[in-house]
Amino acid sequence: MNSDIKVIKNIEKITGKPVKFVKGDILDGKLLDKVLKKENFDAVIHFAGLKAVGESGEKPLWYYKNNVAGTVTLLESMAKHNVKKIVFSSSACVYGVPKALPYTEALPVTKATNPYGETKIMIERILESQASADKDFSAIILRYFNPVGAHESGLIGEDPTVPNNLMPYIAQVAVGRRPVLQIFGNDYKTPDGTGIRDYIHVVDLAIGHVAAIEKIKTAGVHVFNLGTGKGASVLEIVKAYERANGKPIPYKFVPRRDGDLAIYYASCDKAKKVLGWTATRNIDDMCQSVVKYMESKK
């Protein structure tokens, strides 16, 4: 829905290499069989999923069908064609309401605060079951915190038709496409009253995926948080974007959304120790990259 075919050409510009692209649906098992049979894959990186927290509460069946049933279809096809390694994009949502901060991979995963998070928990359980049944199967679960930012070239970024996350909203207000940013809640128990999240630059996130593929050589289930280990409030992100853009961002406070938490951030010690990975970009870097991307679209 929010994808753009021009991204393929921009990836080719950045990498200097041709990109093989197949348009399809993760629920289409026949298509997956065709692709996996034709190519010789060492691993699958599984990004296919619906991801809007609020929308998942409104359309839970759509989320369970696409995210959970789609993953089962993918795993069935992988099993048919002897592809034994998957990197799955999970989420910090799986931790639910924080019992302790920072979130570590050792915390119990029992109940999310929204259907989107529940789909991620279900998929993690499915991957665990598959790894238990197939002793050669390797599942690398990467629990993202809040990915934002754009590629430094300005060629790849996030500009959805219907934004569901903070940064695209800010960016679209900044270019005049939307009149004002709505900030959900200013009465949280945080220094400025707005929610605090662990924002991670998408380039750092991409590097984390490469590290996971290169470093994990053994079967079984391997779980890693990917974040910065530091939280930033909504207002801190707004101010960082204003610094990057040189213009004020009009905003107004509106009531909290169901399922939103006051604060969470990651412990990334395990990723540093095992993968040799750590995030290096801060919120100013994130905002500057988005400003550059939005300017490239004018």
Coordinates of C-alpha atoms in Angstrom, one line a residue, residues 39-228:
E39 CA 16.8 -19.1 -6.9
N40 CA 19.4 -20.5 -4.6
F41 CA 18.8 -18.8 -1.3
D42 CA 21.1 -19.0 1.8
A43 CA 18.6 -17.2 3.9
V44 CA 15.3 -15.2 3.9
I45 CA 15.0 -11.8 5.6
H46 CA 11.3 -11.5 6.5
F47 CA 10.0 -7.9 6.5
A48 CA 6.5 -8.6 5.1
G49 CA 4.0 -7.4 7.6
L50 CA 1.3 -4.8 8.5
K51 CA 2.7 -2.6 11.3
A52 CA 0.3 0.1 12.4
V53 CA -0.5 -0.3 16.1
G54 CA -3.7 1.7 16.0
E55 CA -4.9 0.1 12.8
S56 CA -4.3 -3.3 14.2
G57 CA -6.8 -2.6 17.0
E58 CA -9.4 -1.6 14.3
K59 CA -8.7 -4.5 11.9
P60 CA -7.2 -7.4 14.0
L61 CA -8.3 -10.2 11.6
W62 CA -6.5 -8.5 8.7
Y63 CA -3.3 -8.3 10.9
Y64 CA -3.5 -11.9 12.0
K65 CA -4.1 -13.2 8.5
N66 CA -1.4 -11.2 6.8
N67 CA 1.3 -11.4 9.5
V68 CA 0.8 -14.8 11.1
A69 CA -0.8 -16.8 8.2
G70 CA 1.7 -15.1 5.8
T71 CA 4.6 -16.3 7.9
V72 CA 3.3 -19.8 8.0
T73 CA 3.0 -19.8 4.2
L74 CA 6.5 -18.6 3.9
L75 CA 7.9 -21.2 6.3
E76 CA 6.1 -23.9 4.5
S77 CA 7.7 -22.9 1.2
M78 CA 11.1 -22.5 2.8
A79 CA 10.8 -26.1 4.2
K80 CA 9.9 -27.4 0.7
H81 CA 12.9 -25.9 -0.9
N82 CA 15.4 -26.6 1.9
V83 CA 16.0 -22.9 3.0
K84 CA 17.1 -23.3 6.6
K85 CA 17.8 -19.7 7.8
I86 CA 15.4 -16.8 8.4
V87 CA 15.9 -13.3 9.9
F88 CA 12.6 -12.0 11.2
S89 CA 11.7 -8.4 11.9
S90 CA 10.0 -8.6 15.3
S91 CA 9.3 -5.7 17.6
A92 CA 9.7 -4.2 21.0
C93 CA 5.9 -4.5 21.2
V94 CA 6.4 -8.2 22.3
Y95 CA 7.5 -7.1 25.7
G96 CA 4.2 -5.4 26.6
V97 CA 4.0 -3.2 29.6
P98 CA 7.5 -2.9 31.0
K99 CA 8.2 -4.7 34.2
A100 CA 11.7 -3.3 34.2
L101 CA 13.8 -1.0 32.0
P102 CA 15.7 -1.3 29.8
Y103 CA 14.1 -4.1 27.9
T104 CA 16.4 -7.1 27.7
E105 CA 16.0 -10.2 25.7
A106 CA 15.7 -12.2 28.9
L107 CA 12.4 -10.6 29.8
P108 CA 9.3 -12.8 29.5
V109 CA 7.2 -12.4 26.4
T110 CA 3.6 -13.1 27.3
K111 CA 1.2 -10.4 26.2
A112 CA 1.4 -7.4 24.0
T113 CA -0.7 -4.3 24.4
N114 CA -2.2 -4.5 20.8
P115 CA -3.0 -7.0 18.1
Y116 CA 0.1 -5.9 16.0
G117 CA 2.3 -6.9 19.0
E118 CA 0.4 -10.1 19.4
T119 CA 1.1 -11.1 15.8
K120 CA 4.8 -10.7 16.5
I121 CA 4.6 -12.9 19.6
M122 CA 2.7 -15.6 17.7
I123 CA 5.3 -15.5 14.9
E124 CA 8.2 -15.8 17.4
R125 CA 6.4 -18.9 18.9
I126 CA 6.0 -20.4 15.4
L127 CA 9.7 -19.9 14.7
E128 CA 10.6 -21.5 18.0
S129 CA 8.4 -24.5 17.1
Q130 CA 10.0 -24.9 13.7
A131 CA 13.5 -24.7 15.1
S132 CA 12.5 -27.4 17.6
A133 CA 11.1 -29.6 14.9
D134 CA 14.0 -29.0 12.4
K135 CA 17.4 -29.2 14.1
D136 CA 19.0 -27.6 11.1
F137 CA 16.7 -24.6 11.1
S138 CA 18.1 -21.2 12.2
A139 CA 15.7 -18.3 13.2
I140 CA 17.2 -14.9 14.0
I141 CA 14.6 -12.7 15.7
L142 CA 15.5 -9.0 15.7
R143 CA 13.3 -7.0 18.0
Y144 CA 13.2 -3.5 16.5
F145 CA 12.6 -0.5 18.6
N146 CA 11.5 2.6 16.7
P147 CA 13.1 2.7 13.2
V148 CA 13.3 6.2 11.7
G149 CA 15.5 8.1 9.2
A150 CA 16.4 7.8 5.6
H151 CA 19.5 6.8 3.5
E152 CA 22.2 9.4 3.4
S153 CA 21.8 9.7 -0.4
G154 CA 18.3 11.0 0.0
L155 CA 17.1 8.4 -2.5
I156 CA 15.4 6.0 0.0
G157 CA 13.2 7.1 2.8
E158 CA 9.7 6.9 4.3
D159 CA 6.9 9.0 3.0
P160 CA 3.7 6.9 3.3
T161 CA 0.3 7.9 1.9
V162 CA -1.2 7.3 5.3
P163 CA 1.5 7.8 8.0
N164 CA 1.1 5.8 11.2
N165 CA 4.3 6.7 12.9
L166 CA 5.7 9.9 14.4
M167 CA 8.5 10.8 12.0
P168 CA 6.5 10.7 8.7
Y169 CA 3.9 12.9 10.3
I170 CA 6.5 15.4 11.4
A171 CA 8.0 15.4 7.9
Q172 CA 4.7 15.9 6.2
V173 CA 3.8 18.8 8.5
A174 CA 7.2 20.3 7.8
V175 CA 6.6 20.4 4.0
G176 CA 3.1 21.8 4.4
R177 CA 1.2 18.6 3.4
R178 CA -0.5 18.5 6.8
P179 CA -1.4 21.5 8.9
V180 CA -0.4 20.4 12.4
L181 CA 1.3 17.5 14.2
Q182 CA -1.0 15.7 16.7
I183 CA 0.9 14.5 19.8
F184 CA -0.9 11.8 21.6
G185 CA -0.7 12.6 25.3
N186 CA 1.2 15.2 27.3
D187 CA 0.5 13.8 30.8
Y188 CA 2.8 10.8 30.9
K189 CA 5.2 10.5 33.9
T190 CA 8.1 11.7 31.8
P191 CA 10.2 14.9 32.0
D192 CA 8.1 16.8 29.4
G193 CA 4.9 14.7 29.6
T194 CA 5.2 13.1 26.2
G195 CA 6.0 9.4 25.5
I196 CA 9.6 8.3 25.4
R197 CA 10.8 5.8 22.8
D198 CA 14.1 4.3 21.6
Y199 CA 14.5 5.6 18.1
I200 CA 17.0 3.8 15.8
H201 CA 18.2 5.0 12.4
V202 CA 17.2 2.7 9.6
V203 CA 20.8 2.5 8.3
D204 CA 21.9 1.2 11.7
L205 CA 19.1 -1.2 11.6
A206 CA 20.1 -2.5 8.1
I207 CA 23.7 -2.9 9.3
G208 CA 22.3 -5.0 12.2
H209 CA 20.6 -7.4 9.7
V210 CA 23.9 -7.8 7.8
A211 CA 25.7 -8.6 11.1
A212 CA 23.0 -11.2 12.0
I213 CA 23.4 -13.0 8.7
E214 CA 27.2 -13.0 8.9
K215 CA 27.7 -13.8 12.6
I216 CA 25.0 -16.4 13.3
K217 CA 26.1 -19.7 11.8
T218 CA 24.4 -22.1 14.1
A219 CA 20.9 -23.6 14.2
G220 CA 18.2 -22.7 16.8
V221 CA 16.6 -19.5 17.8
H222 CA 18.7 -16.3 18.3
V223 CA 17.0 -13.2 19.7
F224 CA 18.4 -9.6 19.7
N225 CA 17.2 -6.2 20.5
L226 CA 18.1 -3.5 17.9
G227 CA 17.9 0.0 19.4
T228 CA 20.2 2.7 20.7

